[in-house]
């Protein structure tokens, strides 16, 4: 699998987040920092996730994606969109309950030139652990299946 990357752009309040390759925990700190910054902008309107080149997306990244949708909803913004052409990723999104908090489409007419690509940076183990816990709590809040799936992981993370 190709190493994961997350590239971003802001087009008049529409934030485009393109994920490629195998997107993993190693990008969670920079992705979360981007999320925090994104919601400080006065012109924030919505988010479009382009997963058309993603081979895999781990549960921590999915939890941070869900965080974006839930914050947007709390602020009265439109439901974020996910573009995905992969049947496997589409199944994963459905199983996680993302069809309830995102618009999921196979294609959208838009050109994407990234403003920046997020980097892995130095991995602070304690901060990363906290982001993993936060992301999984968000996923668990979406539905009972997720709560059951991640319960043992959360117990292990919170007890260590």
GROMACS .gro file of N, CA and C in nm:
model
  480
    1UNK      N    1   0.084  -0.119   0.000
    1UNK     CA    2   0.000   0.000   0.000
    1UNK      C    3   0.087   0.124   0.000
    2UNK      N    4   0.037   0.224  -0.064
    2UNK     CA    5   0.106   0.353  -0.070
    2UNK      C    6   0.092   0.424   0.066
    3UNK      N    7   0.200   0.485   0.115
    3UNK     CA    8   0.190   0.560   0.242
    3UNK      C    9   0.081   0.666   0.233
    4UNK      N   10   0.017   0.692   0.344
    4UNK     CA   11  -0.094   0.785   0.346
    4UNK      C   12  -0.053   0.930   0.343
    5UNK      N   13  -0.142   1.012   0.288
    5UNK     CA   14  -0.123   1.156   0.289
    5UNK      C   15  -0.258   1.225   0.302
    6UNK      N   16  -0.254   1.343   0.359
    6UNK     CA   17  -0.373   1.427   0.369
    6UNK      C   18  -0.334   1.565   0.317
    7UNK      N   19  -0.398   1.608   0.209
    7UNK     CA   20  -0.375   1.740   0.152
    7UNK      C   21  -0.504   1.820   0.167
    8UNK      N   22  -0.489   1.950   0.187
    8UNK     CA   23  -0.603   2.033   0.220
    8UNK      C   24  -0.606   2.161   0.136
    9UNK      N   25  -0.725   2.216   0.123
    9UNK     CA   26  -0.744   2.345   0.056
    9UNK      C   27  -0.869   2.411   0.112
   10UNK      N   28  -0.869   2.542   0.113
   10UNK     CA   29  -0.986   2.618   0.154
   10UNK      C   30  -1.026   2.705   0.036
   11UNK      N   31  -1.146   2.683  -0.015
   11UNK     CA   32  -1.199   2.758  -0.128
   11UNK      C   33  -1.326   2.831  -0.084
   12UNK      N   34  -1.309   2.954  -0.038
   12UNK     CA   35  -1.422   3.037   0.004
   12UNK      C   36  -1.508   2.968   0.109
   13UNK      N   37  -1.445   2.911   0.210
   13UNK     CA   38  -1.517   2.848   0.319
   13UNK      C   39  -1.552   2.703   0.298
   14UNK      N   40  -1.523   2.650   0.179
   14UNK     CA   41  -1.541   2.506   0.154
   14UNK      C   42  -1.402   2.444   0.168
   15UNK      N   43  -1.386   2.364   0.271
   15UNK     CA   44  -1.259   2.300   0.299
   15UNK      C   45  -1.256   2.164   0.231
   16UNK      N   46  -1.157   2.143   0.145
   16UNK     CA   47  -1.140   2.017   0.075
   16UNK      C   48  -1.025   1.942   0.142
   17UNK      N   49  -1.052   1.820   0.181
   17UNK     CA   50  -0.953   1.736   0.246
   17UNK      C   51  -0.938   1.610   0.163
   18UNK      N   52  -0.823   1.596   0.098
   18UNK     CA   53  -0.799   1.481   0.010
   18UNK      C   54  -0.706   1.383   0.082
   19UNK      N   55  -0.756   1.261   0.096
   19UNK     CA   56  -0.678   1.155   0.159
   19UNK      C   57  -0.636   1.055   0.051
   20UNK      N   58  -0.509   1.020   0.053
   20UNK     CA   59  -0.455   0.926  -0.045
   20UNK      C   60  -0.376   0.818   0.026
   21UNK      N   61  -0.371   0.700  -0.036
   21UNK     CA   62  -0.292   0.589   0.018
   21UNK      C   63  -0.353   0.531   0.144
   22UNK      N   64  -0.267   0.485   0.233
   22UNK     CA   65  -0.304   0.420   0.358
   22UNK      C   66  -0.296   0.523   0.471
   23UNK      N   67  -0.409   0.588   0.502
   23UNK     CA   68  -0.412   0.698   0.598
   23UNK      C   69  -0.423   0.640   0.739
   24UNK      N   70  -0.323   0.672   0.821
   24UNK     CA   71  -0.311   0.611   0.954
   24UNK      C   72  -0.295   0.714   1.065
   25UNK      N   73  -0.290   0.661   1.184
   25UNK     CA   74  -0.272   0.735   1.308
   25UNK      C   75  -0.157   0.835   1.303
   26UNK      N   76  -0.053   0.807   1.228
   26UNK     CA   77   0.066   0.893   1.227
   26UNK      C   78   0.035   1.036   1.183
   27UNK      N   79  -0.076   1.058   1.116
   27UNK     CA   80  -0.115   1.192   1.072
   27UNK      C   81  -0.218   1.257   1.166
   28UNK      N   82  -0.257   1.187   1.274
   28UNK     CA   83  -0.369   1.235   1.355
   28UNK      C   84  -0.342   1.367   1.425
   29UNK      N   85  -0.220   1.391   1.472
   29UNK     CA   86  -0.194   1.517   1.543
   29UNK      C   87  -0.201   1.637   1.448
   30UNK      N   88  -0.141   1.624   1.330
   30UNK     CA   89  -0.147   1.736   1.236
   30UNK      C   90  -0.288   1.752   1.179
   31UNK      N   91  -0.360   1.642   1.160
   31UNK     CA   92  -0.498   1.649   1.111
   31UNK      C   93  -0.586   1.718   1.215
   32UNK      N   94  -0.570   1.684   1.341
   32UNK     CA   95  -0.650   1.746   1.446
   32UNK      C   96  -0.618   1.895   1.458
   33UNK      N   97  -0.492   1.931   1.444
   33UNK     CA   98  -0.455   2.073   1.448
   33UNK      C   99  -0.521   2.148   1.331
   34UNK      N  100  -0.525   2.085   1.215
   34UNK     CA  101  -0.592   2.145   1.099
   34UNK      C  102  -0.741   2.163   1.129
   35UNK      N  103  -0.803   2.064   1.189
   35UNK     CA  104  -0.945   2.072   1.222
   35UNK      C  105  -0.971   2.191   1.315
   36UNK      N  106  -0.891   2.202   1.419
   36UNK     CA  107  -0.908   2.312   1.514
   36UNK      C  108  -0.896   2.447   1.443
   37UNK      N  109  -0.797   2.461   1.356
   37UNK     CA  110  -0.776   2.585   1.283
   37UNK      C  111  -0.891   2.613   1.185
   38UNK      N  112  -0.938   2.509   1.119
   38UNK     CA  113  -1.044   2.523   1.020
   38UNK      C  114  -1.169   2.586   1.082
   39UNK      N  115  -1.202   2.545   1.204
   39UNK     CA  116  -1.324   2.596   1.267
   39UNK      C  117  -1.308   2.734   1.328
   40UNK      N  118  -1.187   2.790   1.326
   40UNK     CA  119  -1.169   2.927   1.375
   40UNK      C  120  -1.194   3.030   1.267
   41UNK      N  121  -1.204   2.987   1.142
   41UNK     CA  122  -1.220   3.080   1.030
   41UNK      C  123  -1.366   3.127   1.019
   42UNK      N  124  -1.381   3.256   1.004
   42UNK     CA  125  -1.516   3.315   0.997
   42UNK      C  126  -1.595   3.269   0.876
   43UNK      N  127  -1.526   3.236   0.766
   43UNK     CA  128  -1.598   3.200   0.644
   43UNK      C  129  -1.621   3.049   0.630
   44UNK      N  130  -1.597   2.971   0.737
   44UNK     CA  131  -1.618   2.826   0.728
   44UNK      C  132  -1.762   2.797   0.688
   45UNK      N  133  -1.776   2.710   0.587
   45UNK     CA  134  -1.909   2.673   0.540
   45UNK      C  135  -1.931   2.521   0.549
   46UNK      N  136  -1.840   2.444   0.488
   46UNK     CA  137  -1.855   2.299   0.488
   46UNK      C  138  -1.722   2.232   0.455
   47UNK      N  139  -1.725   2.099   0.451
   47UNK     CA  140  -1.607   2.019   0.421
   47UNK      C  141  -1.642   1.916   0.315
   48UNK      N  142  -1.549   1.896   0.222
   48UNK     CA  143  -1.559   1.788   0.124
   48UNK      C  144  -1.436   1.700   0.144
   49UNK      N  145  -1.460   1.574   0.177
   49UNK     CA  146  -1.352   1.475   0.188
   49UNK      C  147  -1.343   1.401   0.056
   50UNK      N  148  -1.226   1.403  -0.005
   50UNK     CA  149  -1.204   1.327  -0.127
   50UNK      C  150  -1.123   1.203  -0.091
   51UNK      N  151  -1.191   1.089  -0.089
   51UNK     CA  152  -1.125   0.962  -0.057
   51UNK      C  153  -1.106   0.878  -0.183
   52UNK      N  154  -1.117   0.940  -0.300
   52UNK     CA  155  -1.109   0.865  -0.426
   52UNK      C  156  -0.974   0.799  -0.447
   53UNK      N  157  -0.868   0.848  -0.382
   53UNK     CA  158  -0.737   0.786  -0.394
   53UNK      C  159  -0.692   0.718  -0.265
   54UNK      N  160  -0.782   0.709  -0.168
   54UNK     CA  161  -0.750   0.642  -0.041
   54UNK      C  162  -0.759   0.490  -0.059
   55UNK      N  163  -0.659   0.421  -0.010
   55UNK     CA  164  -0.660   0.275  -0.012
   55UNK      C  165  -0.716   0.219   0.118
   56UNK      N  166  -0.689   0.289   0.228
   56UNK     CA  167  -0.739   0.250   0.360
   56UNK      C  168  -0.740   0.373   0.449
   57UNK      N  169  -0.834   0.375   0.543
   57UNK     CA  170  -0.843   0.485   0.640
   57UNK      C  171  -0.866   0.420   0.775
   58UNK      N  172  -0.777   0.447   0.871
   58UNK     CA  173  -0.790   0.380   1.001
   58UNK      C  174  -0.898   0.444   1.086
   59UNK      N  175  -0.932   0.378   1.196
   59UNK     CA  176  -1.043   0.422   1.279
   59UNK      C  177  -1.016   0.555   1.348
   60UNK      N  178  -0.892   0.585   1.380
   60UNK     CA  179  -0.862   0.715   1.441
   60UNK      C  180  -0.894   0.827   1.342
   61UNK      N  181  -0.853   0.811   1.218
   61UNK     CA  182  -0.881   0.911   1.115
   61UNK      C  183  -1.032   0.922   1.094
   62UNK      N  184  -1.102   0.808   1.092
   62UNK     CA  185  -1.248   0.811   1.077
   62UNK      C  186  -1.312   0.887   1.193
   63UNK      N  187  -1.261   0.867   1.313
   63UNK     CA  188  -1.314   0.939   1.429
   63UNK      C  189  -1.294   1.089   1.417
   64UNK      N  190  -1.179   1.131   1.364
   64UNK     CA  191  -1.156   1.274   1.345
   64UNK      C  192  -1.244   1.331   1.233
   65UNK      N  193  -1.270   1.249   1.131
   65UNK     CA  194  -1.364   1.291   1.027
   65UNK      C  195  -1.503   1.312   1.088
   66UNK      N  196  -1.546   1.218   1.171
   66UNK     CA  197  -1.677   1.230   1.237
   66UNK      C  198  -1.682   1.353   1.326
   67UNK      N  199  -1.571   1.384   1.391
   67UNK     CA  200  -1.562   1.504   1.475
   67UNK      C  201  -1.597   1.628   1.393
   68UNK      N  202  -1.544   1.636   1.272
   68UNK     CA  203  -1.572   1.750   1.185
   68UNK      C  204  -1.721   1.760   1.156
   69UNK      N  205  -1.784   1.648   1.123
   69UNK     CA  206  -1.926   1.650   1.091
   69UNK      C  207  -2.009   1.692   1.212
   70UNK      N  208  -1.975   1.642   1.328
   70UNK     CA  209  -2.052   1.673   1.449
   70UNK      C  210  -2.035   1.820   1.489
   71UNK      N  211  -1.914   1.873   1.477
   71UNK     CA  212  -1.893   2.016   1.507
   71UNK      C  213  -1.969   2.102   1.406
   72UNK      N  214  -1.961   2.066   1.279
   72UNK     CA  215  -2.033   2.143   1.176
   72UNK      C  216  -2.183   2.143   1.206
   73UNK      N  217  -2.236   2.029   1.243
   73UNK     CA  218  -2.380   2.020   1.276
   73UNK      C  219  -2.414   2.110   1.394
   74UNK      N  220  -2.329   2.104   1.499
   74UNK     CA  221  -2.352   2.188   1.618
   74UNK      C  222  -2.351   2.336   1.584
   75UNK      N  223  -2.277   2.373   1.480
   75UNK     CA  224  -2.267   2.514   1.441
   75UNK      C  225  -2.366   2.551   1.330
   76UNK      N  226  -2.456   2.459   1.298
   76UNK     CA  227  -2.559   2.488   1.199
   76UNK      C  228  -2.508   2.492   1.055
   77UNK      N  229  -2.398   2.427   1.029
   77UNK     CA  230  -2.340   2.426   0.895
   77UNK      C  231  -2.390   2.304   0.819
   78UNK      N  232  -2.368   2.304   0.687
   78UNK     CA  233  -2.416   2.192   0.607
   78UNK      C  234  -2.337   2.065   0.634
   79UNK      N  235  -2.404   1.954   0.609
   79UNK     CA  236  -2.345   1.822   0.630
   79UNK      C  237  -2.227   1.804   0.535
   80UNK      N  238  -2.111   1.763   0.587
   80UNK     CA  239  -1.995   1.740   0.499
   80UNK      C  240  -2.022   1.629   0.398
   81UNK      N  241  -1.947   1.634   0.289
   81UNK     CA  242  -1.958   1.535   0.182
   81UNK      C  243  -1.833   1.450   0.179
   82UNK      N  244  -1.851   1.321   0.151
   82UNK     CA  245  -1.738   1.229   0.128
   82UNK      C  246  -1.751   1.177  -0.014
   83UNK      N  247  -1.642   1.190  -0.089
   83UNK     CA  248  -1.635   1.132  -0.223
   83UNK      C  249  -1.556   1.002  -0.210
   84UNK      N  250  -1.617   0.891  -0.250
   84UNK     CA  251  -1.548   0.762  -0.244
   84UNK      C  252  -1.594   0.675  -0.360
   85UNK      N  253  -1.496   0.623  -0.432
   85UNK     CA  254  -1.526   0.532  -0.543
   85UNK      C  255  -1.497   0.387  -0.508
   86UNK      N  256  -1.435   0.365  -0.392
   86UNK     CA  257  -1.397   0.230  -0.351
   86UNK      C  258  -1.513   0.159  -0.281
   87UNK      N  259  -1.557   0.043  -0.334
   87UNK     CA  260  -1.663  -0.031  -0.266
   87UNK      C  261  -1.626  -0.069  -0.123
   88UNK      N  262  -1.500  -0.101  -0.099
   88UNK     CA  263  -1.457  -0.138   0.035
   88UNK      C  264  -1.466  -0.021   0.132
   89UNK      N  265  -1.422   0.095   0.090
   89UNK     CA  266  -1.431   0.213   0.177
   89UNK      C  267  -1.576   0.255   0.194
   90UNK      N  268  -1.656   0.243   0.089
   90UNK     CA  269  -1.798   0.275   0.101
   90UNK      C  270  -1.866   0.184   0.203
   91UNK      N  271  -1.832   0.054   0.202
   91UNK     CA  272  -1.888  -0.039   0.301
   91UNK      C  273  -1.845   0.001   0.442
   92UNK      N  274  -1.717   0.034   0.459
   92UNK     CA  275  -1.666   0.076   0.589
   92UNK      C  276  -1.741   0.199   0.639
   93UNK      N  277  -1.759   0.297   0.554
   93UNK     CA  278  -1.831   0.418   0.592
   93UNK      C  279  -1.974   0.386   0.635
   94UNK      N  280  -2.039   0.298   0.561
   94UNK     CA  281  -2.175   0.257   0.595
   94UNK      C  282  -2.180   0.185   0.728
   95UNK      N  283  -2.086   0.093   0.751
   95UNK     CA  284  -2.081   0.018   0.877
   95UNK      C  285  -2.058   0.109   0.997
   96UNK      N  286  -1.983   0.215   0.977
   96UNK     CA  287  -1.953   0.308   1.085
   96UNK      C  288  -2.068   0.406   1.112
   97UNK      N  289  -2.168   0.406   1.027
   97UNK     CA  290  -2.280   0.498   1.043
   97UNK      C  291  -2.256   0.634   0.981
   98UNK      N  292  -2.157   0.644   0.894
   98UNK     CA  293  -2.125   0.772   0.833
   98UNK      C  294  -2.233   0.821   0.738
   99UNK      N  295  -2.317   0.730   0.688
   99UNK     CA  296  -2.425   0.773   0.600
   99UNK      C  297  -2.527   0.859   0.676
  100UNK      N  298  -2.521   0.858   0.809
  100UNK     CA  299  -2.611   0.940   0.891
  100UNK      C  300  -2.557   1.082   0.912
  101UNK      N  301  -2.424   1.099   0.904
  101UNK     CA  302  -2.366   1.229   0.936
  101UNK      C  303  -2.290   1.293   0.818
  102UNK      N  304  -2.285   1.223   0.705
  102UNK     CA  305  -2.220   1.274   0.584
  102UNK      C  306  -2.308   1.247   0.463
  103UNK      N  307  -2.289   1.327   0.361
  103UNK     CA  308  -2.340   1.294   0.229
  103UNK      C  309  -2.228   1.214   0.164
  104UNK      N  310  -2.257   1.093   0.116
  104UNK     CA  311  -2.155   1.009   0.055
  104UNK      C  312  -2.189   0.995  -0.093
  105UNK      N  313  -2.094   1.036  -0.177
  105UNK     CA  314  -2.114   1.034  -0.322
  105UNK      C  315  -1.994   0.967  -0.388
  106UNK      N  316  -2.013   0.925  -0.513
  106UNK     CA  317  -1.903   0.863  -0.588
  106UNK      C  318  -1.825   0.964  -0.671
  107UNK      N  319  -1.886   1.078  -0.700
  107UNK     CA  320  -1.818   1.176  -0.785
  107UNK      C  321  -1.876   1.314  -0.757
  108UNK      N  322  -1.791   1.413  -0.773
  108UNK     CA  323  -1.835   1.551  -0.762
  108UNK      C  324  -1.752   1.633  -0.860
  109UNK      N  325  -1.815   1.727  -0.927
  109UNK     CA  326  -1.743   1.812  -1.023
  109UNK      C  327  -1.668   1.920  -0.947
  110UNK      N  328  -1.537   1.905  -0.939
  110UNK     CA  329  -1.456   2.006  -0.872
  110UNK      C  330  -1.310   1.982  -0.905
  111UNK      N  331  -1.239   2.090  -0.920
  111UNK     CA  332  -1.094   2.080  -0.935
  111UNK      C  333  -1.032   2.101  -0.798
  112UNK      N  334  -0.927   2.026  -0.771
  112UNK     CA  335  -0.864   2.034  -0.641
  112UNK      C  336  -0.715   2.057  -0.656
  113UNK      N  337  -0.671   2.170  -0.614
  113UNK     CA  338  -0.529   2.200  -0.604
  113UNK      C  339  -0.503   2.228  -0.457
  114UNK      N  340  -0.424   2.142  -0.392
  114UNK     CA  341  -0.405   2.160  -0.247
  114UNK      C  342  -0.327   2.287  -0.214
  115UNK      N  343  -0.365   2.346  -0.101
  115UNK     CA  344  -0.290   2.458  -0.046
  115UNK      C  345  -0.172   2.405   0.034
  116UNK      N  346  -0.190   2.286   0.091
  116UNK     CA  347  -0.090   2.230   0.182
  116UNK      C  348  -0.115   2.081   0.199
  117UNK      N  349  -0.010   2.009   0.233
  117UNK     CA  350  -0.024   1.868   0.272
  117UNK      C  351   0.025   1.856   0.415
  118UNK      N  352  -0.052   1.786   0.497
  118UNK     CA  353  -0.018   1.770   0.638
  118UNK      C  354   0.100   1.676   0.651
  119UNK      N  355   0.179   1.698   0.753
  119UNK     CA  356   0.297   1.614   0.777
  119UNK      C  357   0.279   1.535   0.905
  120UNK      N  358   0.356   1.429   0.915
  120UNK     CA  359   0.350   1.347   1.035
  120UNK      C  360   0.411   1.417   1.155
  121UNK      N  361   0.522   1.485   1.137
  121UNK     CA  362   0.585   1.555   1.248
  121UNK      C  363   0.630   1.460   1.357
  122UNK      N  364   0.678   1.516   1.465
  122UNK     CA  365   0.723   1.436   1.580
  122UNK      C  366   0.601   1.378   1.650
  123UNK      N  367   0.608   1.251   1.682
  123UNK     CA  368   0.495   1.182   1.744
  123UNK      C  369   0.507   1.190   1.896
  124UNK      N  370   0.423   1.270   1.957
  124UNK     CA  371   0.414   1.279   2.103
  124UNK      C  372   0.318   1.167   2.145
  125UNK      N  373   0.372   1.066   2.209
  125UNK     CA  374   0.293   0.947   2.241
  125UNK      C  375   0.171   0.978   2.327
  126UNK      N  376   0.186   1.065   2.425
  126UNK     CA  377   0.073   1.098   2.513
  126UNK      C  378  -0.037   1.171   2.437
  127UNK      N  379   0.002   1.268   2.353
  127UNK     CA  380  -0.098   1.342   2.274
  127UNK      C  381  -0.165   1.250   2.173
  128UNK      N  382  -0.086   1.164   2.110
  128UNK     CA  383  -0.143   1.071   2.013
  128UNK      C  384  -0.243   0.978   2.081
  129UNK      N  385  -0.209   0.929   2.198
  129UNK     CA  386  -0.299   0.840   2.274
  129UNK      C  387  -0.431   0.912   2.304
  130UNK      N  388  -0.421   1.040   2.344
  130UNK     CA  389  -0.542   1.117   2.373
  130UNK      C  390  -0.627   1.136   2.247
  131UNK      N  391  -0.564   1.157   2.132
  131UNK     CA  392  -0.639   1.172   2.007
  131UNK      C  393  -0.705   1.041   1.968
  132UNK      N  394  -0.636   0.930   1.990
  132UNK     CA  395  -0.695   0.798   1.962
  132UNK      C  396  -0.818   0.777   2.050
  133UNK      N  397  -0.806   0.809   2.176
  133UNK     CA  398  -0.920   0.794   2.269
  133UNK      C  399  -1.035   0.885   2.226
  134UNK      N  400  -1.006   1.012   2.198
  134UNK     CA  401  -1.110   1.106   2.156
  134UNK      C  402  -1.180   1.056   2.029
  135UNK      N  403  -1.101   1.016   1.929
  135UNK     CA  404  -1.157   0.972   1.801
  135UNK      C  405  -1.247   0.850   1.819
  136UNK      N  406  -1.205   0.756   1.901
  136UNK     CA  407  -1.284   0.635   1.920
  136UNK      C  408  -1.410   0.661   2.004
  137UNK      N  409  -1.403   0.754   2.096
  137UNK     CA  410  -1.524   0.791   2.171
  137UNK      C  411  -1.627   0.851   2.076
  138UNK      N  412  -1.580   0.931   1.982
  138UNK     CA  413  -1.672   0.990   1.883
  138UNK      C  414  -1.736   0.879   1.800
  139UNK      N  415  -1.654   0.786   1.752
  139UNK     CA  416  -1.710   0.674   1.673
  139UNK      C  417  -1.809   0.594   1.756
  140UNK      N  418  -1.777   0.570   1.882
  140UNK     CA  419  -1.865   0.492   1.969
  140UNK      C  420  -1.999   0.562   1.991
  141UNK      N  421  -1.998   0.696   1.987
  141UNK     CA  422  -2.122   0.771   2.009
  141UNK      C  423  -2.217   0.765   1.890
  142UNK      N  424  -2.167   0.721   1.774
  142UNK     CA  425  -2.251   0.721   1.654
  142UNK      C  426  -2.356   0.611   1.655
  143UNK      N  427  -2.320   0.494   1.707
  143UNK     CA  428  -2.417   0.384   1.710
  143UNK      C  429  -2.369   0.271   1.802
  144UNK      N  430  -2.459   0.182   1.836
  144UNK     CA  431  -2.428   0.072   1.929
  144UNK      C  432  -2.326  -0.025   1.871
  145UNK      N  433  -2.330  -0.047   1.741
  145UNK     CA  434  -2.234  -0.138   1.679
  145UNK      C  435  -2.091  -0.086   1.699
  146UNK      N  436  -2.070   0.043   1.676
  146UNK     CA  437  -1.939   0.102   1.699
  146UNK      C  438  -1.900   0.093   1.847
  147UNK      N  439  -1.996   0.119   1.934
  147UNK     CA  440  -1.967   0.112   2.078
  147UNK      C  441  -1.919  -0.027   2.115
  148UNK      N  442  -1.984  -0.128   2.063
  148UNK     CA  443  -1.945  -0.265   2.090
  148UNK      C  444  -1.809  -0.299   2.028
  149UNK      N  445  -1.789  -0.254   1.907
  149UNK     CA  446  -1.664  -0.284   1.835
  149UNK      C  447  -1.542  -0.227   1.907
  150UNK      N  448  -1.553  -0.106   1.959
  150UNK     CA  449  -1.437  -0.038   2.015
  150UNK      C  450  -1.430  -0.040   2.167
  151UNK      N  451  -1.524  -0.105   2.234
  151UNK     CA  452  -1.528  -0.106   2.381
  151UNK      C  453  -1.401  -0.163   2.441
  152UNK      N  454  -1.354  -0.278   2.394
  152UNK     CA  455  -1.233  -0.339   2.452
  152UNK      C  456  -1.110  -0.252   2.428
  153UNK      N  457  -1.099  -0.195   2.309
  153UNK     CA  458  -0.987  -0.106   2.279
  153UNK      C  459  -0.987   0.012   2.375
  154UNK      N  460  -1.103   0.074   2.395
  154UNK     CA  461  -1.113   0.189   2.483
  154UNK      C  462  -1.079   0.152   2.627
  155UNK      N  463  -1.127   0.038   2.672
  155UNK     CA  464  -1.094  -0.005   2.807
  155UNK      C  465  -0.943  -0.021   2.825
  156UNK      N  466  -0.879  -0.080   2.724
  156UNK     CA  467  -0.733  -0.099   2.731
  156UNK      C  468  -0.660   0.036   2.728
  157UNK      N  469  -0.702   0.126   2.641
  157UNK     CA  470  -0.636   0.256   2.631
  157UNK      C  471  -0.655   0.340   2.757
  158UNK      N  472  -0.774   0.337   2.812
  158UNK     CA  473  -0.803   0.419   2.929
  158UNK      C  474  -0.742   0.362   3.057
  159UNK      N  475  -0.714   0.233   3.059
  159UNK     CA  476  -0.655   0.174   3.180
  159UNK      C  477  -0.503   0.175   3.180
  160UNK      N  478  -0.443   0.208   3.066
  160UNK     CA  479  -0.295   0.208   3.061
  160UNK      C  480  -0.236   0.343   3.094
   0.00000   0.00000   0.00000
